[in-house]
GROMACS .gro file of N, CA and C in nm:
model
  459
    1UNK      N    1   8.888   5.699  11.090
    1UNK     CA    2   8.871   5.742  10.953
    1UNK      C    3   8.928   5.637  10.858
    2UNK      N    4   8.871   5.616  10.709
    2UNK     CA    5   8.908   5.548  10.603
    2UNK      C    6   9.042   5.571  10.598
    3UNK      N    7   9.080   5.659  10.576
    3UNK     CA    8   9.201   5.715  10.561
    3UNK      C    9   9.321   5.677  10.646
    4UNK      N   10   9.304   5.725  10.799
    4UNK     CA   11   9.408   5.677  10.872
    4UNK      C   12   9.427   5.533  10.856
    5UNK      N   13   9.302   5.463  10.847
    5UNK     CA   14   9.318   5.291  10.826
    5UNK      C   15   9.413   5.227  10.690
    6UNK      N   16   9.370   5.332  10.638
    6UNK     CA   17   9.458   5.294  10.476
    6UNK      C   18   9.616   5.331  10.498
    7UNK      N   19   9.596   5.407  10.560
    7UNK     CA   20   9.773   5.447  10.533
    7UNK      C   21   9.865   5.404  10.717
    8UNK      N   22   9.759   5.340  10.766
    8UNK     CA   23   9.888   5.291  10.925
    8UNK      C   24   9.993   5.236  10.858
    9UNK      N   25   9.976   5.096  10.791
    9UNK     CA   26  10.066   5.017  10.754
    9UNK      C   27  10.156   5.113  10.649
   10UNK      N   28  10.110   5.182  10.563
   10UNK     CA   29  10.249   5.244  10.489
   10UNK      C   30  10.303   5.368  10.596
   11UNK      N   31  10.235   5.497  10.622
   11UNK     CA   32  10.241   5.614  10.636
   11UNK      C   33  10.313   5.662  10.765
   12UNK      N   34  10.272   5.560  10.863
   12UNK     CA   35  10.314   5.568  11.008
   12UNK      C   36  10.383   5.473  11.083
   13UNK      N   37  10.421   5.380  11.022
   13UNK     CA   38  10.492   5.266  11.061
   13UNK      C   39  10.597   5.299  11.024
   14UNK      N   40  10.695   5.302  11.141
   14UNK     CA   41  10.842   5.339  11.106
   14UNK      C   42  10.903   5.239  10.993
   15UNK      N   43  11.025   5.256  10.915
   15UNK     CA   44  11.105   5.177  10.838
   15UNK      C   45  11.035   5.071  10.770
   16UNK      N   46  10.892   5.123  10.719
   16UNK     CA   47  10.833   5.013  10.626
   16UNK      C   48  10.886   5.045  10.477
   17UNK      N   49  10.905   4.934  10.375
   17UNK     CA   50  10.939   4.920  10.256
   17UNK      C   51  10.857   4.989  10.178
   18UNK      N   52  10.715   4.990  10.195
   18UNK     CA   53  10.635   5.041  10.168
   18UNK      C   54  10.682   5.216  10.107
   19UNK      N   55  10.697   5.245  10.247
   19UNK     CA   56  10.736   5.427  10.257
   19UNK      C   57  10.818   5.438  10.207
   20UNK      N   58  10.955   5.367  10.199
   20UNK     CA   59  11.059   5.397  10.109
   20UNK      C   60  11.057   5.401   9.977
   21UNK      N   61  10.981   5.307   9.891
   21UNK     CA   62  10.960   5.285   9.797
   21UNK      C   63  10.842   5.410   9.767
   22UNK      N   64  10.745   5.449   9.836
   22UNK     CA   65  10.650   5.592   9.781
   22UNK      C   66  10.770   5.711   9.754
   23UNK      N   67  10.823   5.727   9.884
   23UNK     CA   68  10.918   5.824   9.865
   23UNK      C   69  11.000   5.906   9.791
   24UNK      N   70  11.017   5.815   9.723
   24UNK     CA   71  11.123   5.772   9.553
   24UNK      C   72  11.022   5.879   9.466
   25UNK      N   73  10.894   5.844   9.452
   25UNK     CA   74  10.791   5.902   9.338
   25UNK      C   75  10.765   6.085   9.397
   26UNK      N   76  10.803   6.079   9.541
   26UNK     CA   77  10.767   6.230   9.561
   26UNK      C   78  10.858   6.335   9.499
   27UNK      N   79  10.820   6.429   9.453
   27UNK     CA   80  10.942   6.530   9.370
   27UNK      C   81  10.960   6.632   9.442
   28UNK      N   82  11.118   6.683   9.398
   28UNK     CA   83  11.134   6.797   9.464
   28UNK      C   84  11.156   6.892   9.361
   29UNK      N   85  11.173   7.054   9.407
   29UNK     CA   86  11.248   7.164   9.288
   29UNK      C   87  11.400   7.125   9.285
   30UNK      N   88  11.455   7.170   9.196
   30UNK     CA   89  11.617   7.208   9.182
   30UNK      C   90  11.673   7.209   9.346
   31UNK      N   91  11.739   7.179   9.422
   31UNK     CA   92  11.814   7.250   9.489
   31UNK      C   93  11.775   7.171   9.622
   32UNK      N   94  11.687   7.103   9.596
   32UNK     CA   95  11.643   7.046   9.737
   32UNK      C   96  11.657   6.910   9.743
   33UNK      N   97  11.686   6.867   9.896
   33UNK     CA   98  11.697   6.713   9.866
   33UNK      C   99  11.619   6.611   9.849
   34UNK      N  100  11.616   6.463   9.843
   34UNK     CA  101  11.496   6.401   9.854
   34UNK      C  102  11.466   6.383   9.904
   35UNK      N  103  11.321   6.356   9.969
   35UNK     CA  104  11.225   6.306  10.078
   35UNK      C  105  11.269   6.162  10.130
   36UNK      N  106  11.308   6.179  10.284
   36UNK     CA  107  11.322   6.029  10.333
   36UNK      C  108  11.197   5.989  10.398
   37UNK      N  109  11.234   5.890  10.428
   37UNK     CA  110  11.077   5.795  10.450
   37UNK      C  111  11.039   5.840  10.600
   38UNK      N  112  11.137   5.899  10.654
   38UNK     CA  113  11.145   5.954  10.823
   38UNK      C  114  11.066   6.113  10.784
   39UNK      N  115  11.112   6.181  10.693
   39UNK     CA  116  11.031   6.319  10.666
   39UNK      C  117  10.920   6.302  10.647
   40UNK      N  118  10.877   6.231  10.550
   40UNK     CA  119  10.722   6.140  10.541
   40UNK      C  120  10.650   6.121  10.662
   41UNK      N  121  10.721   6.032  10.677
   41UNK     CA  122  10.651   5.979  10.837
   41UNK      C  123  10.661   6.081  10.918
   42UNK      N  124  10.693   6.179  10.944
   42UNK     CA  125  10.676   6.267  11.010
   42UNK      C  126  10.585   6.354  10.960
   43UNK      N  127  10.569   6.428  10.851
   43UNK     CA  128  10.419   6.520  10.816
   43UNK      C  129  10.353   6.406  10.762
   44UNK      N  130  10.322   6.271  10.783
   44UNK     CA  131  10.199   6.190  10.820
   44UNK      C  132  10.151   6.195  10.921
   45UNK      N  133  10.248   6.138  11.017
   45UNK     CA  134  10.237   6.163  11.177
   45UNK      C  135  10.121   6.324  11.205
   46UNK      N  136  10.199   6.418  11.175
   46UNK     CA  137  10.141   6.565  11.235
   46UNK      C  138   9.985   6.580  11.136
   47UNK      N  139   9.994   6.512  11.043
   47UNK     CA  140   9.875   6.506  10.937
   47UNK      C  141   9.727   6.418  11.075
   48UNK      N  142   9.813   6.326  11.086
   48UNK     CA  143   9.737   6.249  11.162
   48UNK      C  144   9.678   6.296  11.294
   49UNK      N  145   9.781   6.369  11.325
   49UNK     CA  146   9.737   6.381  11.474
   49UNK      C  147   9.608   6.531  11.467
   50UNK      N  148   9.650   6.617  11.361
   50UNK     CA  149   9.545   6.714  11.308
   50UNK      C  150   9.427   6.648  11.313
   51UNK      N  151   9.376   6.516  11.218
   51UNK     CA  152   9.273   6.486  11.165
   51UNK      C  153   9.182   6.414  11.332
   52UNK      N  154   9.283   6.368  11.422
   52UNK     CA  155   9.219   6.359  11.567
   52UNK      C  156   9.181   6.456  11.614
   53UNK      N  157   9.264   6.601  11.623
   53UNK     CA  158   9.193   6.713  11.661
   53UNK      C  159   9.089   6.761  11.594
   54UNK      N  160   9.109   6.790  11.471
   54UNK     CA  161   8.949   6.819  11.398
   54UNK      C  162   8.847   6.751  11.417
   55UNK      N  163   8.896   6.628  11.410
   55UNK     CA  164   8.777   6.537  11.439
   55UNK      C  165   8.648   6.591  11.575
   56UNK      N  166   8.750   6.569  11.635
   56UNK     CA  167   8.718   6.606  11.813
   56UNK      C  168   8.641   6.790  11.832
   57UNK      N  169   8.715   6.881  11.750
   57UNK     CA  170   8.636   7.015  11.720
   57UNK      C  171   8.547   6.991  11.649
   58UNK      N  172   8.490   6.922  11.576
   58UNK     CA  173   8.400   6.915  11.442
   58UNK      C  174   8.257   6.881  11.527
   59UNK      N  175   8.317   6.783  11.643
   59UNK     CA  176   8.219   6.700  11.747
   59UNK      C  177   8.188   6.829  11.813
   60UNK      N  178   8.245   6.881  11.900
   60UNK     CA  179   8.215   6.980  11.939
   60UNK      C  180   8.169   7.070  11.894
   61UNK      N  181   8.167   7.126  11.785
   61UNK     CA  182   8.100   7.242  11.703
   61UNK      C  183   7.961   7.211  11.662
   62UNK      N  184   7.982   7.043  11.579
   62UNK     CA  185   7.803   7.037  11.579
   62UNK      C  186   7.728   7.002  11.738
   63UNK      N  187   7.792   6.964  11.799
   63UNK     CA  188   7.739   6.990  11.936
   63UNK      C  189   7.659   7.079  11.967
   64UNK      N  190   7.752   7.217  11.957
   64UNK     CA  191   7.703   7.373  12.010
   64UNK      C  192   7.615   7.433  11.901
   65UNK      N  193   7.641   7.395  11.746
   65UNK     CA  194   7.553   7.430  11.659
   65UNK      C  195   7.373   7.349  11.713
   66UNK      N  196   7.442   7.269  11.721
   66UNK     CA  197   7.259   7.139  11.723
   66UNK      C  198   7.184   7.200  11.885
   67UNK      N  199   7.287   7.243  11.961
   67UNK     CA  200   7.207   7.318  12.079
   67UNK      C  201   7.168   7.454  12.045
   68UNK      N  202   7.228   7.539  11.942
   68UNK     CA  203   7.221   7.677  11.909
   68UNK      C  204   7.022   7.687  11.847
   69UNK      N  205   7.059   7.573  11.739
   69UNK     CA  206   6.933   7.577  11.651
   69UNK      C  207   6.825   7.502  11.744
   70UNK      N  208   6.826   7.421  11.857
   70UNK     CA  209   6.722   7.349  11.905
   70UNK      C  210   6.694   7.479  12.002
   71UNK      N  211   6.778   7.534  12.066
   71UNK     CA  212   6.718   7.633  12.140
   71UNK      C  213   6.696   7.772  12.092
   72UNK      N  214   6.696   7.822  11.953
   72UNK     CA  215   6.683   7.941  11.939
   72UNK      C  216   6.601   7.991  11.948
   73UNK      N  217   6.475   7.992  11.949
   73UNK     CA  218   6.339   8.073  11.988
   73UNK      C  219   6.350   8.082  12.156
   74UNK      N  220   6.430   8.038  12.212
   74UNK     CA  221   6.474   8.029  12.350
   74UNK      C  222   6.490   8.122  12.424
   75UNK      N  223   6.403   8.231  12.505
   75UNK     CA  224   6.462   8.324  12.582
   75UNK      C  225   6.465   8.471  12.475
   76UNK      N  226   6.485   8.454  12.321
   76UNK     CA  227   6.423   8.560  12.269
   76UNK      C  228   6.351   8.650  12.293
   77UNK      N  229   6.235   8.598  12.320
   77UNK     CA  230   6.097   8.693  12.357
   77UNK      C  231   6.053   8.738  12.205
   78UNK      N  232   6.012   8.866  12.227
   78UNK     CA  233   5.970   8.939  12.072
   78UNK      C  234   6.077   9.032  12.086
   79UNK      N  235   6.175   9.032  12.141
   79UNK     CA  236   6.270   9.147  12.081
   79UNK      C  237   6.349   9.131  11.963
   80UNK      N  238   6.362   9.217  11.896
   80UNK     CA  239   6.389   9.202  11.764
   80UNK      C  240   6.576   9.181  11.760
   81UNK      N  241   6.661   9.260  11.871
   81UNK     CA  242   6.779   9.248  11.945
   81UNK      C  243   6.788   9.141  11.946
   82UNK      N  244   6.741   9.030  12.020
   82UNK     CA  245   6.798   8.922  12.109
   82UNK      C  246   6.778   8.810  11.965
   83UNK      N  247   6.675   8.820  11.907
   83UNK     CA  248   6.649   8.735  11.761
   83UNK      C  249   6.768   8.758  11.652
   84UNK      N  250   6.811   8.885  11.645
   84UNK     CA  251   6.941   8.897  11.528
   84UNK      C  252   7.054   8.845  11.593
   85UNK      N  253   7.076   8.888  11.764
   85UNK     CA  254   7.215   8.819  11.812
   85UNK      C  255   7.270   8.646  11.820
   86UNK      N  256   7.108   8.617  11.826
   86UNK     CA  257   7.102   8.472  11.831
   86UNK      C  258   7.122   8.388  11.685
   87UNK      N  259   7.035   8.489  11.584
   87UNK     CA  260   7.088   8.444  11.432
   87UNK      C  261   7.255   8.457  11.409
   88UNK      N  262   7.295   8.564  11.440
   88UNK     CA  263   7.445   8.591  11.463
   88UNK      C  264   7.542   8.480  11.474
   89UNK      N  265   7.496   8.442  11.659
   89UNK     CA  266   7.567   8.350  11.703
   89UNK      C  267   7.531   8.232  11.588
   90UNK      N  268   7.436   8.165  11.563
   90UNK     CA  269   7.397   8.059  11.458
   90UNK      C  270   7.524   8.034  11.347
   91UNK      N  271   7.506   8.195  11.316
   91UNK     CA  272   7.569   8.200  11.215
   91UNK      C  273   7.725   8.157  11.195
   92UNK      N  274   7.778   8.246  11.331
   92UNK     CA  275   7.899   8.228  11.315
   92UNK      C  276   7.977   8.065  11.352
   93UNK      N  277   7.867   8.001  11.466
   93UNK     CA  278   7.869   7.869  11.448
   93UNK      C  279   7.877   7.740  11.344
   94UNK      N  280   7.785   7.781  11.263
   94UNK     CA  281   7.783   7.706  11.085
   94UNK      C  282   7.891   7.736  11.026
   95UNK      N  283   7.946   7.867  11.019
   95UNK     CA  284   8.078   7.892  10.983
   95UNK      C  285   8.204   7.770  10.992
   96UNK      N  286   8.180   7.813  11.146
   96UNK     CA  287   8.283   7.742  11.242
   96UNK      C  288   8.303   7.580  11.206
   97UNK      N  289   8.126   7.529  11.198
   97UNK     CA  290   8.173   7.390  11.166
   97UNK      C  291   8.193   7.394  11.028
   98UNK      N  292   8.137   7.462  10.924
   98UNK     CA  293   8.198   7.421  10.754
   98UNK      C  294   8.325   7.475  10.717
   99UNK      N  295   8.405   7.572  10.819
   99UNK     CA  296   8.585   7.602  10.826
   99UNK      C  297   8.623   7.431  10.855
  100UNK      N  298   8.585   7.360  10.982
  100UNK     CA  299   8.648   7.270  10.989
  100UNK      C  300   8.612   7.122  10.951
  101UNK      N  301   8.527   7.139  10.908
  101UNK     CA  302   8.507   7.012  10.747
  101UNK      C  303   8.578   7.015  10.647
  102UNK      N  304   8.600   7.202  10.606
  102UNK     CA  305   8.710   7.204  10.473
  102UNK      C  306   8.822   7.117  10.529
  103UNK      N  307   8.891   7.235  10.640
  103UNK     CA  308   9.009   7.180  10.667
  103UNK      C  309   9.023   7.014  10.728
  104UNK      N  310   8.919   6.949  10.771
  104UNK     CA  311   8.921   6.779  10.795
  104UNK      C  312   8.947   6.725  10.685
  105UNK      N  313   8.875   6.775  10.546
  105UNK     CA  314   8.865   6.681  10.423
  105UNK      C  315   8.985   6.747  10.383
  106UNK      N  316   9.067   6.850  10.376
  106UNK     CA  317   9.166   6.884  10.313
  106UNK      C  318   9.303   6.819  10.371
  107UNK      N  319   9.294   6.792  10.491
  107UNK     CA  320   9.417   6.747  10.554
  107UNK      C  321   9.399   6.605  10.549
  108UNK      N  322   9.261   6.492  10.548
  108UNK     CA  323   9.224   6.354  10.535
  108UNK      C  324   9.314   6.361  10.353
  109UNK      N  325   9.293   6.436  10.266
  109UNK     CA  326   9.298   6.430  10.154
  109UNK      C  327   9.479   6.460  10.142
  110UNK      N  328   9.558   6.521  10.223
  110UNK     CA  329   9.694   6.528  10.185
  110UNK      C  330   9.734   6.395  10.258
  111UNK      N  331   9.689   6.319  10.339
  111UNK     CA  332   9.684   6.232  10.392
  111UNK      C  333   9.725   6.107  10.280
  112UNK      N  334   9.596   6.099  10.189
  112UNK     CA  335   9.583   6.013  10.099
  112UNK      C  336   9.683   6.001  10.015
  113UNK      N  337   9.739   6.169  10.019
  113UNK     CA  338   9.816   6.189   9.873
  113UNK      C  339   9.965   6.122   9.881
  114UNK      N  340   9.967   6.138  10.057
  114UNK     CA  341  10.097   6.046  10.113
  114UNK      C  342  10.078   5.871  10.020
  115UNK      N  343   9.969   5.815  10.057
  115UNK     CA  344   9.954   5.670  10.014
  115UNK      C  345   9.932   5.630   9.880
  116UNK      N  346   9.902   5.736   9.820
  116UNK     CA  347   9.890   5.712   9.661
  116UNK      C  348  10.041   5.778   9.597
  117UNK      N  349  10.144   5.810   9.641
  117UNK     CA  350  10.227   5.905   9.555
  117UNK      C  351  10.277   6.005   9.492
  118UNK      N  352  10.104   6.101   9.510
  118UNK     CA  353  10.097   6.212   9.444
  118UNK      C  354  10.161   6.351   9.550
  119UNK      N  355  10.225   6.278   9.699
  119UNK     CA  356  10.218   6.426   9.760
  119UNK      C  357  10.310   6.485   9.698
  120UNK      N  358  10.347   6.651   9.753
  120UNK     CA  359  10.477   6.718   9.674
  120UNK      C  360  10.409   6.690   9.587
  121UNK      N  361  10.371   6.698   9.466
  121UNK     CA  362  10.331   6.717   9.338
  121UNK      C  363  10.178   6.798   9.279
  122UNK      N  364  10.247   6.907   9.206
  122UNK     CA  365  10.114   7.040   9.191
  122UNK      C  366  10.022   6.959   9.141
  123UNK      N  367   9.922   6.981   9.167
  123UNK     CA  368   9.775   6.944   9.112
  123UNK      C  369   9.775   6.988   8.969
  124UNK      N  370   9.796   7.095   8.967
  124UNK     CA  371   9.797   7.208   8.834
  124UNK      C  372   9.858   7.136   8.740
  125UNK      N  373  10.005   7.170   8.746
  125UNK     CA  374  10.107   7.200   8.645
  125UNK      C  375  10.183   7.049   8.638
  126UNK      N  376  10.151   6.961   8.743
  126UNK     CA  377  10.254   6.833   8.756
  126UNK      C  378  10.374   6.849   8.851
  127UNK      N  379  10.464   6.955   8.874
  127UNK     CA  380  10.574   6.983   8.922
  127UNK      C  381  10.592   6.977   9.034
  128UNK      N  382  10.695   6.967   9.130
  128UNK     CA  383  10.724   6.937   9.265
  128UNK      C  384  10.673   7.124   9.298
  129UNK      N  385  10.577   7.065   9.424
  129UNK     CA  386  10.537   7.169   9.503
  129UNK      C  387  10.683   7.247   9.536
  130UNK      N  388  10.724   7.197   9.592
  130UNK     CA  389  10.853   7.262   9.711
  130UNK      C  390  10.858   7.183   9.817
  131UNK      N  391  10.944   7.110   9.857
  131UNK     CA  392  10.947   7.057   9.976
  131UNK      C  393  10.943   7.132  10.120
  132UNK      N  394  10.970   7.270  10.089
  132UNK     CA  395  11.021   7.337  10.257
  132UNK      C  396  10.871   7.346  10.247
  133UNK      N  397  10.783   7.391  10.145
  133UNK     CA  398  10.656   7.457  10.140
  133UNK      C  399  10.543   7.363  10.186
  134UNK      N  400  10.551   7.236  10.123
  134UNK     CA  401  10.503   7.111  10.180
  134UNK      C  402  10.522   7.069  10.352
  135UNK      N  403  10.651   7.091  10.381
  135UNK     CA  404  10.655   7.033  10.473
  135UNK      C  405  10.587   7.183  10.609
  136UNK      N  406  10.587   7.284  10.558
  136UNK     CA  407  10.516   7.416  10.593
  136UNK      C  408  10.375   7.392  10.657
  137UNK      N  409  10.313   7.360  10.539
  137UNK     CA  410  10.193   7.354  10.456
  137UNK      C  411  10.162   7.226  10.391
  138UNK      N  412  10.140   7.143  10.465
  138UNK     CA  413  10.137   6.983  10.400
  138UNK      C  414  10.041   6.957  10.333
  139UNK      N  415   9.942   7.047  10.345
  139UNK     CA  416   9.754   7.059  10.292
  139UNK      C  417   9.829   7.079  10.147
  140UNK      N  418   9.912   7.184  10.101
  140UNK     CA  419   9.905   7.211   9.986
  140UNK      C  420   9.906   7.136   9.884
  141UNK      N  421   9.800   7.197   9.792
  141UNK     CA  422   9.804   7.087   9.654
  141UNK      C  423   9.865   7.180   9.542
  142UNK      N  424   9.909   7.308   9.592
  142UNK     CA  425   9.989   7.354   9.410
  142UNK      C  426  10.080   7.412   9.428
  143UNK      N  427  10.185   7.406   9.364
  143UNK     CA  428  10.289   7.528   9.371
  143UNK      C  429  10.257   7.666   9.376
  144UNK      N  430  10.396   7.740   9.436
  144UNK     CA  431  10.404   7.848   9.462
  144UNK      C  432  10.341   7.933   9.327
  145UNK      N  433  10.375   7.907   9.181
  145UNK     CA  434  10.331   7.942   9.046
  145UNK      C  435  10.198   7.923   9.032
  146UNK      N  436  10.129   7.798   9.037
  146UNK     CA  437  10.012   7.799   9.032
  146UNK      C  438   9.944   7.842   9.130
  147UNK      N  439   9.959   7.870   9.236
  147UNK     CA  440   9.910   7.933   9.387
  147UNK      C  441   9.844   8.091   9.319
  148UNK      N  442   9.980   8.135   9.298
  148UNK     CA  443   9.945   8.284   9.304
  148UNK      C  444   9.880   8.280   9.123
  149UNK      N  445   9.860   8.186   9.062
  149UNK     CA  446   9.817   8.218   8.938
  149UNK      C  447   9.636   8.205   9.002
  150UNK      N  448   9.641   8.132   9.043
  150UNK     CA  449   9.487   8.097   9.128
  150UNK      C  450   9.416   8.230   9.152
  151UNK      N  451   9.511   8.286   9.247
  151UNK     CA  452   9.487   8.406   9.338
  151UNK      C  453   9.467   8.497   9.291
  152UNK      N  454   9.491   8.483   9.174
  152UNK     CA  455   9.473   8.686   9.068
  152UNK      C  456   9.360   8.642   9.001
  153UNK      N  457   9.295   8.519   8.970
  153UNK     CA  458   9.191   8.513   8.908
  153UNK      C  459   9.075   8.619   8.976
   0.00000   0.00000   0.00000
């Protein structure tokens, strides 16, 4: 991926200057400490190793999808049963792979946010996510405030 290529040299390379110096720009709330370049590198690391597994399910899913749809008139017959179970299965397949595209592009994308500066920091409001919450939930792009302001919409 673009991504992993962009960020080896800062994101995953132990004790680079690089990481120390991003680090500095990540924010925290009141009460928490600052991000070392080892915490970083560590929900990069687990960021990373996600975006290999998705990768690898994503392969697999359009796999079983691209066999689902090449064979579906397959063994049907005219029963009207075996035609809805098979749309079914279809279905829940397409699912399956556009769940894990979100979550590929969402976790490639907290990825980024490591190499540009912006991680820990709400999308929304500007403010430090939370670090325990980040390091939870590394996908996240908003605070706990803007989260649940989202959610009642």
């Amino acid at each position: 991926m673009a991504i992993n290529d962009a960020l080896s040299d800062v994101a995953v390379t132990p004790d680079t200057k690089d990481l120390s110096k991003l680090v500095k720009q990540f924010p925290v709330r009141d009460g928490e400490t600052p991000w070392t370049a080892s915490e970083v590198k560590e929900v990069a690391e687990e960021l990373t190793a996600d975006i290999d597994r998705l990768t690898s399910e994503l392969a697999a899913a359009d796999a079983e999808l691209s066999d689902l749809l090449r064979n579906s008139g397959d063994g049907a017959g005219d029963d009207q049963a075996d035609s809805g179970s098979s749309a079914l299965e279809r279905e829940q397949e397409l699912t399956l792979v556009n769940n894990t595209r979100d979550l590929l592009a969402q976790t490639q994308r907290a990825l980024g946010r490591i190499s540009t500066g912006t991680f820990g920091t709400c999308e929304s409001c500007g403010r430090a996510i939370g670090k325990a919450r980040v390091q939870a939930f590394p996908r996240a792009t908003l605070c706990v405030e803007c989260k649940q302001r989202e959610e009642r919409r």
